[in-house]
CSV table of C-alpha atoms in Angstrom, one decimal:
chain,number,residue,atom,x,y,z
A,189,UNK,CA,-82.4,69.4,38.7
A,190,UNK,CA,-80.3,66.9,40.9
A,191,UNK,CA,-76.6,67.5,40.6
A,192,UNK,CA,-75.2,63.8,39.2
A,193,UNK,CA,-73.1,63.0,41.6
A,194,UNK,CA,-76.4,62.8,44.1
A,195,UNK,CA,-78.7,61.3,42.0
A,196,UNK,CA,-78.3,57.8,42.7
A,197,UNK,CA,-77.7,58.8,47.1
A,198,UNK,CA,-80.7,61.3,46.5
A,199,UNK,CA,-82.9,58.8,44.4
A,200,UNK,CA,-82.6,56.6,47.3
A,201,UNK,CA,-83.1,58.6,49.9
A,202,UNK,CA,-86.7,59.3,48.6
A,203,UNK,CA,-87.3,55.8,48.8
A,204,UNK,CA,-86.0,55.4,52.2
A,205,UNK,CA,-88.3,58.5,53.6
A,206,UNK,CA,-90.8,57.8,51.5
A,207,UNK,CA,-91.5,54.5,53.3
A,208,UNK,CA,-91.1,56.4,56.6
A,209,UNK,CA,-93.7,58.3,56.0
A,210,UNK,CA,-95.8,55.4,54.8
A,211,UNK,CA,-95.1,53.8,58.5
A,212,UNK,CA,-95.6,57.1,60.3
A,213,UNK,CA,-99.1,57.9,58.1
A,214,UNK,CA,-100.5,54.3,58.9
A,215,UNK,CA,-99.6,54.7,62.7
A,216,UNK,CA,-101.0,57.8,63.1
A,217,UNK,CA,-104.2,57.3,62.0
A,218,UNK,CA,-105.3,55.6,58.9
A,219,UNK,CA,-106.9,53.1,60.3
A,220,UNK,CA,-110.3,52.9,61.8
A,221,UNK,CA,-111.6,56.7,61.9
A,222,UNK,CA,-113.7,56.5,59.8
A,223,UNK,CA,-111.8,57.5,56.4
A,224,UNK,CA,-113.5,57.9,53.2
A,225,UNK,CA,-112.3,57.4,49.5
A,226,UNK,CA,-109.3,60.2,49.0
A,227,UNK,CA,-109.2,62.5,46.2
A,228,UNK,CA,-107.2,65.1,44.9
A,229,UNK,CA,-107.6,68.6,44.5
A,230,UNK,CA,-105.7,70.6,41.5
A,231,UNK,CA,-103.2,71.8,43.9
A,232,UNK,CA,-102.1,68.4,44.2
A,233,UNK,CA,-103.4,67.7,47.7
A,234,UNK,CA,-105.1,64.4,49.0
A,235,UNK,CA,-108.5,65.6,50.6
A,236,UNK,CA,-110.1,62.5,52.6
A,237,UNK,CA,-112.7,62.0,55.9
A,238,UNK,CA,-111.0,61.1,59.2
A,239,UNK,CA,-115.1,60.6,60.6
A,240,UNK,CA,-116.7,63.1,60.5
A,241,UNK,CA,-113.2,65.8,60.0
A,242,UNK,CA,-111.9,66.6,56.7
A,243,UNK,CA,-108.2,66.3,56.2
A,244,UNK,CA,-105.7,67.7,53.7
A,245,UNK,CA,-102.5,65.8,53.2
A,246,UNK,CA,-99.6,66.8,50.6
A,247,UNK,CA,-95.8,65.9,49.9
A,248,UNK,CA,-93.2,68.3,48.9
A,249,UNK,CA,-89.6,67.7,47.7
A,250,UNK,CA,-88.0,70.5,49.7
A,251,UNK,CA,-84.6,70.7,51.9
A,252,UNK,CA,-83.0,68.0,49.7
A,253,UNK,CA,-85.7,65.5,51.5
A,254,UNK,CA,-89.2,64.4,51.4
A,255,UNK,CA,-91.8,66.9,53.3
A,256,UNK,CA,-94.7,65.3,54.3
A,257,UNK,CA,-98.2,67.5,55.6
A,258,UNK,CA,-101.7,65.8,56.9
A,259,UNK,CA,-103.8,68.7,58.5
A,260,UNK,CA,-107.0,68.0,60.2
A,261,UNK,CA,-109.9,70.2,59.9
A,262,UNK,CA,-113.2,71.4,58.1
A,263,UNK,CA,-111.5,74.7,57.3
A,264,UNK,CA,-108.6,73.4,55.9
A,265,UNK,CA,-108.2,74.0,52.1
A,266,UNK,CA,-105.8,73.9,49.2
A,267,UNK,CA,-104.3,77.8,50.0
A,268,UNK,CA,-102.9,76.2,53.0
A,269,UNK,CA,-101.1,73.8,51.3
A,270,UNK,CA,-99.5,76.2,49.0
A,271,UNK,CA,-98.6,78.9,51.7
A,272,UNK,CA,-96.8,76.1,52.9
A,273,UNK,CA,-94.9,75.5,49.8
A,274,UNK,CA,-94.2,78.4,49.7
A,275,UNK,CA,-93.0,78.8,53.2
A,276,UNK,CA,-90.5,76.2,52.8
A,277,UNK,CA,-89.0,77.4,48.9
A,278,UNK,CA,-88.5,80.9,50.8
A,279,UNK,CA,-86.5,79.2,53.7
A,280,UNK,CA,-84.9,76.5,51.3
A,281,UNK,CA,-83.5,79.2,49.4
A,282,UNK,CA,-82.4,82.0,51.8
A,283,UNK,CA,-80.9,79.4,54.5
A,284,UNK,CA,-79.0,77.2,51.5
A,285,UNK,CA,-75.1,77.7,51.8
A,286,UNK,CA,-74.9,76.3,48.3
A,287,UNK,CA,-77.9,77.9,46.3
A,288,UNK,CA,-76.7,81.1,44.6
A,289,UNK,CA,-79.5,83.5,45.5
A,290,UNK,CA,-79.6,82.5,48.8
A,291,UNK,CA,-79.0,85.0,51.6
A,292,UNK,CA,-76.4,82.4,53.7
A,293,UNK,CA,-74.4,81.8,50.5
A,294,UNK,CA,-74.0,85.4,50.3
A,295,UNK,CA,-72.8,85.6,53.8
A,296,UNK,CA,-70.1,83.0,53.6
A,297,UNK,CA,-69.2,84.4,50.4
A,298,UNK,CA,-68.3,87.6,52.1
A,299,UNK,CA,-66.9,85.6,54.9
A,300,UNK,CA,-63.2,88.1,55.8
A,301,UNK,CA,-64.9,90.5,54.1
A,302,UNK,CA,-67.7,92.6,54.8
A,303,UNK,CA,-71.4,92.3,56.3
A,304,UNK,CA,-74.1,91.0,54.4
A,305,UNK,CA,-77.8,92.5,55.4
A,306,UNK,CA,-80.4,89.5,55.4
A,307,UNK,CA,-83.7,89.0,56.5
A,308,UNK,CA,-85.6,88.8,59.7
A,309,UNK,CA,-86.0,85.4,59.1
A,310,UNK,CA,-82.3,84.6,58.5
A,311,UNK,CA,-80.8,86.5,61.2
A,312,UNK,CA,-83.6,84.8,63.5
A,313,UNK,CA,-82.7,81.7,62.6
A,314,UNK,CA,-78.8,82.4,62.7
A,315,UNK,CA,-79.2,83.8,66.2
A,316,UNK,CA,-80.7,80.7,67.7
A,317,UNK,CA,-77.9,79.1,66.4
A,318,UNK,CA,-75.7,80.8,67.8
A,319,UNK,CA,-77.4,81.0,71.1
A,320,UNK,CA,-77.3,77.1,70.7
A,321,UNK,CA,-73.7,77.2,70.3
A,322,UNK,CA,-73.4,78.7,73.4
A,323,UNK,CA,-75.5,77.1,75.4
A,324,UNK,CA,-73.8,73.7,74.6
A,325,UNK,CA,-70.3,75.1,74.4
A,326,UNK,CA,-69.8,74.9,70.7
A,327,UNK,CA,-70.8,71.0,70.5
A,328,UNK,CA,-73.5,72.2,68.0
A,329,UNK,CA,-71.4,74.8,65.9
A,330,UNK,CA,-73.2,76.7,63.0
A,331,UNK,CA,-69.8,76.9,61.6
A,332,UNK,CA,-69.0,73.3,60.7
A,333,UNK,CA,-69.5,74.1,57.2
A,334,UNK,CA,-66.0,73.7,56.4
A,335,UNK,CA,-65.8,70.4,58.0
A,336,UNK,CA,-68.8,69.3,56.1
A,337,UNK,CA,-67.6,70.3,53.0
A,338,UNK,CA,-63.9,68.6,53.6
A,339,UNK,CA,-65.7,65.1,54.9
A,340,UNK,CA,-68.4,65.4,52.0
A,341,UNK,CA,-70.2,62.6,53.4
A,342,UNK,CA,-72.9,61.4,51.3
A,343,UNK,CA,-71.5,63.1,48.2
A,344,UNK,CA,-70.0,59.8,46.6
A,345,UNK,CA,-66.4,58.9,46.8
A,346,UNK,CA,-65.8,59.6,50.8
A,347,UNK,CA,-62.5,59.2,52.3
A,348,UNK,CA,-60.9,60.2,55.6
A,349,UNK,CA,-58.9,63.0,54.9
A,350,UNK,CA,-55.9,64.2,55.4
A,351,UNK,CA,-55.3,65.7,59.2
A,352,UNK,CA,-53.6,68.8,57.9
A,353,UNK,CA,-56.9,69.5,56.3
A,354,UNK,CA,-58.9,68.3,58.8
A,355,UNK,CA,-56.5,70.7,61.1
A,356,UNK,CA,-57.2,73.6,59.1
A,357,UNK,CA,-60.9,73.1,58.4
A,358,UNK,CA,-61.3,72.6,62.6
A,359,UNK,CA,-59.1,76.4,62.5
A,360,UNK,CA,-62.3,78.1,60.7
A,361,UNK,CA,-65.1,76.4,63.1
A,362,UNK,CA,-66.1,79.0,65.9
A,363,UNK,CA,-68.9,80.2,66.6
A,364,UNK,CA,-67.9,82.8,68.5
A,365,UNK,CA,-66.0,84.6,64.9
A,366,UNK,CA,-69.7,85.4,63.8
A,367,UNK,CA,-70.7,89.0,63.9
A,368,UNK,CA,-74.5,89.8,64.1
A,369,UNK,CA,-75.7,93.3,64.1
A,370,UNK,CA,-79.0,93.6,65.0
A,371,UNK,CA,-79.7,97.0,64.4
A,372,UNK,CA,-78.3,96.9,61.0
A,373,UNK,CA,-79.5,93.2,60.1
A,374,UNK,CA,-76.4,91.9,59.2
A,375,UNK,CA,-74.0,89.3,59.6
A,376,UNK,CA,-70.6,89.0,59.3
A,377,UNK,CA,-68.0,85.8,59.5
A,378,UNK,CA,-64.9,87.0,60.6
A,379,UNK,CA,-62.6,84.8,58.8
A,380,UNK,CA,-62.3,84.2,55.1
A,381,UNK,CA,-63.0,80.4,54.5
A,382,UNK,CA,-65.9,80.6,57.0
A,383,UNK,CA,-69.1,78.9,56.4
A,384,UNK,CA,-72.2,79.2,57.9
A,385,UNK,CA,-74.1,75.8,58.0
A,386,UNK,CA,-77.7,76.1,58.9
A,387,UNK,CA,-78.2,72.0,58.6
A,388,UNK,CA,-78.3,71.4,62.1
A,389,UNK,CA,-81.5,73.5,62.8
A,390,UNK,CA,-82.7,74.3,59.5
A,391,UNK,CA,-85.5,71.4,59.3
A,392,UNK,CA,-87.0,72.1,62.8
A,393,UNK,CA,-87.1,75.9,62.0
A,394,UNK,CA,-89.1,75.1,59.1
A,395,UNK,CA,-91.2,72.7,61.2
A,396,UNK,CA,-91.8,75.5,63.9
A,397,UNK,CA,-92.8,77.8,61.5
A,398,UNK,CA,-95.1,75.7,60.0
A,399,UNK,CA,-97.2,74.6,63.3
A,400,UNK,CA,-96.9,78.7,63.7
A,401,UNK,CA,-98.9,79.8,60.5
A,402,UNK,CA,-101.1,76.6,61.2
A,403,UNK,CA,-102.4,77.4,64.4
A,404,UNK,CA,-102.9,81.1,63.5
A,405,UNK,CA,-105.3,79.8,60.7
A,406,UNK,CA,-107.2,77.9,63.3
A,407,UNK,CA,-105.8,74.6,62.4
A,408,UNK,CA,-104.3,72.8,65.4
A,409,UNK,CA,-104.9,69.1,64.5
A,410,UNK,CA,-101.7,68.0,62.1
A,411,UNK,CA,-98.8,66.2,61.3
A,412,UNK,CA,-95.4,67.9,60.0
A,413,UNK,CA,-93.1,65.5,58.7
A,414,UNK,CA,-89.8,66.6,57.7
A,415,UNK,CA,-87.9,64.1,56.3
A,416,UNK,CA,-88.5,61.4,59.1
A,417,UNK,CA,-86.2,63.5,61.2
A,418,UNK,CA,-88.1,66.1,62.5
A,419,UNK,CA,-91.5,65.4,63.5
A,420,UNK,CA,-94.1,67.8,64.8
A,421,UNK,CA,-97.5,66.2,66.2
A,422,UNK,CA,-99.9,68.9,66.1
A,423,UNK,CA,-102.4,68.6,68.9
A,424,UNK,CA,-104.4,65.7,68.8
A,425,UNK,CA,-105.8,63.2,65.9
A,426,UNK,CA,-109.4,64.4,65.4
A,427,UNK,CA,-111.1,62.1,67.5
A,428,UNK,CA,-109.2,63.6,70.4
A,429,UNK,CA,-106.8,60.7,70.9
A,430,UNK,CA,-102.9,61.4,70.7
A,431,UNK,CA,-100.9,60.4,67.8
A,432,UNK,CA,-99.2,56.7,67.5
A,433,UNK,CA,-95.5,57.5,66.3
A,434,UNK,CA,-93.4,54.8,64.8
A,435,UNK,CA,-89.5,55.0,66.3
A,436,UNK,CA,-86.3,54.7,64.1
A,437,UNK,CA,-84.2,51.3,64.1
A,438,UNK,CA,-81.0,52.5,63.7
A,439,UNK,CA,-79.8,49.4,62.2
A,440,UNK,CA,-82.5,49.3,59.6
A,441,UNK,CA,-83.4,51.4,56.2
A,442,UNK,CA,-86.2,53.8,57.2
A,443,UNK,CA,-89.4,53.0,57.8
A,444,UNK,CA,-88.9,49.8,60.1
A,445,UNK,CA,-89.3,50.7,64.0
A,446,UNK,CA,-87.8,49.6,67.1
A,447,UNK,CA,-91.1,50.4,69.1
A,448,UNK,CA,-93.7,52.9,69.2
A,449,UNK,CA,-94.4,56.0,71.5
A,450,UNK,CA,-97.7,58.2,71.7
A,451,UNK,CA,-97.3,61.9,71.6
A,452,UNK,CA,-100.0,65.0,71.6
A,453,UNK,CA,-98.7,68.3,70.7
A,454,UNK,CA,-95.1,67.3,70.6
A,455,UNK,CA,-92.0,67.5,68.5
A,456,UNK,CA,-90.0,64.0,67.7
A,457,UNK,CA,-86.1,64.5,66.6
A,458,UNK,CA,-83.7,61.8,66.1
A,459,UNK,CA,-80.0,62.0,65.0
A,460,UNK,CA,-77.7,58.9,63.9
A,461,UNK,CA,-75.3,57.1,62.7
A,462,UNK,CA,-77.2,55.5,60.2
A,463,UNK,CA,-78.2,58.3,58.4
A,464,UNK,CA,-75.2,59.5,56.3
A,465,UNK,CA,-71.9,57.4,56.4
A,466,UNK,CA,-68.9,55.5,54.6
A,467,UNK,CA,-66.8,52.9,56.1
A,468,UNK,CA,-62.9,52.8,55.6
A,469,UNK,CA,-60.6,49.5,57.2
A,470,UNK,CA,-63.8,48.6,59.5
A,471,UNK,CA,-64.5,52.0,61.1
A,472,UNK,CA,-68.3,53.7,60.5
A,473,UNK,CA,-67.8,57.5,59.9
A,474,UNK,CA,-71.6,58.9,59.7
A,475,UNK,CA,-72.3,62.8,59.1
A,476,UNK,CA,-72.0,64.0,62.7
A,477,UNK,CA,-68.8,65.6,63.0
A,478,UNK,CA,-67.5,66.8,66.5
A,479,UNK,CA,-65.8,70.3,66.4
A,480,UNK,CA,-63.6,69.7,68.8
A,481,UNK,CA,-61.7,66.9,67.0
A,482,UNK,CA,-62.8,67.3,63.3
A,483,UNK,CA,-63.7,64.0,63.3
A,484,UNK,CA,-67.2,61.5,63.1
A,485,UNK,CA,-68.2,61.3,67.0
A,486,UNK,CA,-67.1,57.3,68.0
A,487,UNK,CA,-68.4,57.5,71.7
A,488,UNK,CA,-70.7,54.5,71.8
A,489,UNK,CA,-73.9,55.8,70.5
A,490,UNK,CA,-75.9,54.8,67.3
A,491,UNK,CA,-79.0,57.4,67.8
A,492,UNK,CA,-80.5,59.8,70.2
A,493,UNK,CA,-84.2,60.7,70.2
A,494,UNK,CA,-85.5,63.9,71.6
A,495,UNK,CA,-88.7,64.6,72.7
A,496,UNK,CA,-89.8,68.8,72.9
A,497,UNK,CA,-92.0,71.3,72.3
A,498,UNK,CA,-89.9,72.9,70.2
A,499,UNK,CA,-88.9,71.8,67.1
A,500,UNK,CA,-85.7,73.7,66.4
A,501,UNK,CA,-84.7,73.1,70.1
A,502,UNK,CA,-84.9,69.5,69.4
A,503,UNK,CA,-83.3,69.7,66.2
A,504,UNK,CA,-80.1,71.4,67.6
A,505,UNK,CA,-80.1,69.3,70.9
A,506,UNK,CA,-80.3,65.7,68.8
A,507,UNK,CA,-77.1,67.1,67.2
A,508,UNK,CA,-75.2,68.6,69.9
A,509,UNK,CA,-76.1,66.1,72.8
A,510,UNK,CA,-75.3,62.8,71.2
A,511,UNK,CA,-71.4,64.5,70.8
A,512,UNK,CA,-71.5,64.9,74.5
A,513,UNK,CA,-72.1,61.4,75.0
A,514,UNK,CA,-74.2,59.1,77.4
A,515,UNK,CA,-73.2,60.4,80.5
A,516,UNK,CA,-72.8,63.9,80.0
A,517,UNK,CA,-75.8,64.2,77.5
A,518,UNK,CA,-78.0,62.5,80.2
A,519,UNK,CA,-77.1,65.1,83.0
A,520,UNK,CA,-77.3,67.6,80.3
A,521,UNK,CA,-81.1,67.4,79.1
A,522,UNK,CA,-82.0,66.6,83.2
A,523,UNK,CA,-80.6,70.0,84.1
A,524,UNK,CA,-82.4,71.9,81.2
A,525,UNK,CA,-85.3,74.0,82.7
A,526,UNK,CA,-87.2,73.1,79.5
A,527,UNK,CA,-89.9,70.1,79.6
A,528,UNK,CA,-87.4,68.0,77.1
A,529,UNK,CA,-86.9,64.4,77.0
A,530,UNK,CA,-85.1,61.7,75.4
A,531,UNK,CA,-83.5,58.2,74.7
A,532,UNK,CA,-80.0,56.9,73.9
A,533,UNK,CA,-79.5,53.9,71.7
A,534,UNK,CA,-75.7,52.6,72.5
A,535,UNK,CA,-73.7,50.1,70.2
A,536,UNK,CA,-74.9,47.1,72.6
A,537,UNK,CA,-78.4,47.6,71.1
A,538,UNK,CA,-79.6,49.1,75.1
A,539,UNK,CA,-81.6,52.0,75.4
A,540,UNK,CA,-81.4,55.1,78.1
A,541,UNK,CA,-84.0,57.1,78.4
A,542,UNK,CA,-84.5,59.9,80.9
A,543,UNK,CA,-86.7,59.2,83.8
A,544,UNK,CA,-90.0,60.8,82.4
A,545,UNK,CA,-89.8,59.0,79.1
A,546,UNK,CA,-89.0,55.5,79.6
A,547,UNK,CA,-92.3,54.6,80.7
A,548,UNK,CA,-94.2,55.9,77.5
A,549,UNK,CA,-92.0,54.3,75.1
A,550,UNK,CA,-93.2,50.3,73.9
A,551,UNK,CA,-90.7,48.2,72.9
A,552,UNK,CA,-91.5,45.7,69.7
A,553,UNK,CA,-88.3,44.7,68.5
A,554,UNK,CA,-86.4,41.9,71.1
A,555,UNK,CA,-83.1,43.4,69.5
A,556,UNK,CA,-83.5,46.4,71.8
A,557,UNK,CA,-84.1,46.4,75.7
A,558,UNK,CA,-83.5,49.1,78.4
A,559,UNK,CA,-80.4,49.8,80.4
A,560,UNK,CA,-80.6,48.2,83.8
């Protein structure tokens, strides 16, 4: 059941994604392949012709936003669709810091306290993010969580805080006071008051995982839509060309597009202002909080857009990145070894892209035009 103080922010967000994935669906391939009249199995799946390849396609309510699943293939069948269900309940419950049975809640509620033993998949997914941590110098922080909770953007009734809580909710964010043991699967938060927040990789996680157990059944035609915000393109559309992807206008409600990029078996991540937010006297404060200050980033940008392999690289890189800024995230993602890409959106409507991208991205909208 929603919670009432989200109803009316959650209600709306369906619409908002819903639409998103109406625009991302129509550019990637509804039209002239072929298709068939859809129907519906009892699972609750749309079964439809793409020519002469069968398709499955099924939305989910899952991770507090709309999933969205088209696989491509003869082979493809209803079990798929519920394995994935039930792939993403299992990860929606043991990475939720707020659900009671999950295995992160447990952690931060023995946060000061003692170890909590957890599953591969949890101390998987908590060690990339700490590894991400690392690697970007605590820019992305799994431990934000207090922040979050203090800022409670998109909970109804925002407000800047006070700065002594602000202080002390900054004095509980550090990666580096989280104790993993791997030989005993635990974890441990050093500090009472510590909370782990998986949010900032959680959705690609889920979206690797579910391009894994796809292409060990043999499927590798597919597209995994998380929300709009993580995207995975799986392979190529069936008749071998690559998939048409609808970009985010960060000055728009979801599902209108700036321009339009083509991508074969590639992940699409995008983190902005215009996601979650409240305004106080004039100033935007939007859901990505810097560590450093405790504080909604202000440095120019309105989105960033990265282009990977990997999905929950790209997820923790479209958070981490756009706090380090235009400059510095630009010689950042050029020095990565990884074949990553990506394009900054700056409050003067001009987009940077690095030097491999800017070339495949088409511009429709006359608001937007590249840096000089």
């Amino acid at each position: 059941m929603f919670k009432n103080k989200k109803t009316t922010l959650i209600l709306a967000a369906l619409v908002i994604v819903i639409v998103a994935a109406a625009l991302i669906w129509m550019l990637t391939g509804n039209k002239g392949d072929g298709s068939t009249t859809a129907t519906e199995t009892p699972g609750g799946a749309t079964v439809s012709k793409d020519g002469d390849t069968k398709s499955l396609e099924q939305t989910f309510y899952i991770y507090d936003t709309v999933v969205n699943i088209k696989v491509f293939g003869n082979t493809v069948e209803q079990k798929n669709m519920d394995d994935i269900q039930a792939m993403l309940e299992r990860m929606d419950v043991e990475f939720s810091r707020t659900k009671e049975n999950g295995e992160l809640y447990a952690v931060n509620q023995a946060a000061g306290k003692e170890a909590v033993a957890v599953s591969d998949e949890t101390l998987d997914i908590v060690k990339l993010s700490l590894k991400y941590a690392e690697e970007m110098d605590g820019l992305y922080d799994p431990t934000v969580g207090p922040l979050v909770d203090l800022w409670a953007i998109g909970e109804g009734g925002e407000h800047v805080p006070d700065q002594a809580d602000i202080d002390k909710a900054r004095s509980l964010t550090n990666y580096k006071d989280v104790i993993v043991d791997d030989a005993a699967k635990t974890v441990k938060l050093a500090k009472e008051g510590m909370v782990l927040d998986m949010g900032g990789i959680g959705k690609g996680y889920a979206a690797d995982r579910i391009a894994d157990y796809l292409k060990a059944q043999g499927l590798d035609s597919a597209m995994i839509n998380l929300g709009g915000s993580s995207i995975i393109a799986l392979g190529n559309k069936p008749n071998g060309s690559p998939w048409n992807i609808g970009l985010q206008d960060p000055d728009q409600s979801r599902g209108t597009q700036l321009g339009t990029i083509k991508i074969s078996d590639e992940v699409i991540d995008a983190s902005g202002v215009y996601e979650r937010y409240f305004m106080q006297d004039g100033v935007r404060y939007h859901h990505i909080l810097d560590p450093r200050t405790g504080y909604p980033s202000q440095n120019g940008l309105k989105s960033i857009t990265i282009m990977s392999p990997n999905a929950t690289d790209a997820d923790a890189l479209s958070t981490g990145v756009f706090l380090m800024g235009l400059e510095e995230g630009m010689k950042y993602l050029e020095a990565l070894p990884e074949d990553v890409e990506a394009f900054f959106i700056t409050d003067d409507n001009k987009i940077y892209a690095t030097s491999a991208l800017k070339e495949r991205l088409n511009l429709t909208d006359p608001t937007y035009s590249f840096a000089e």
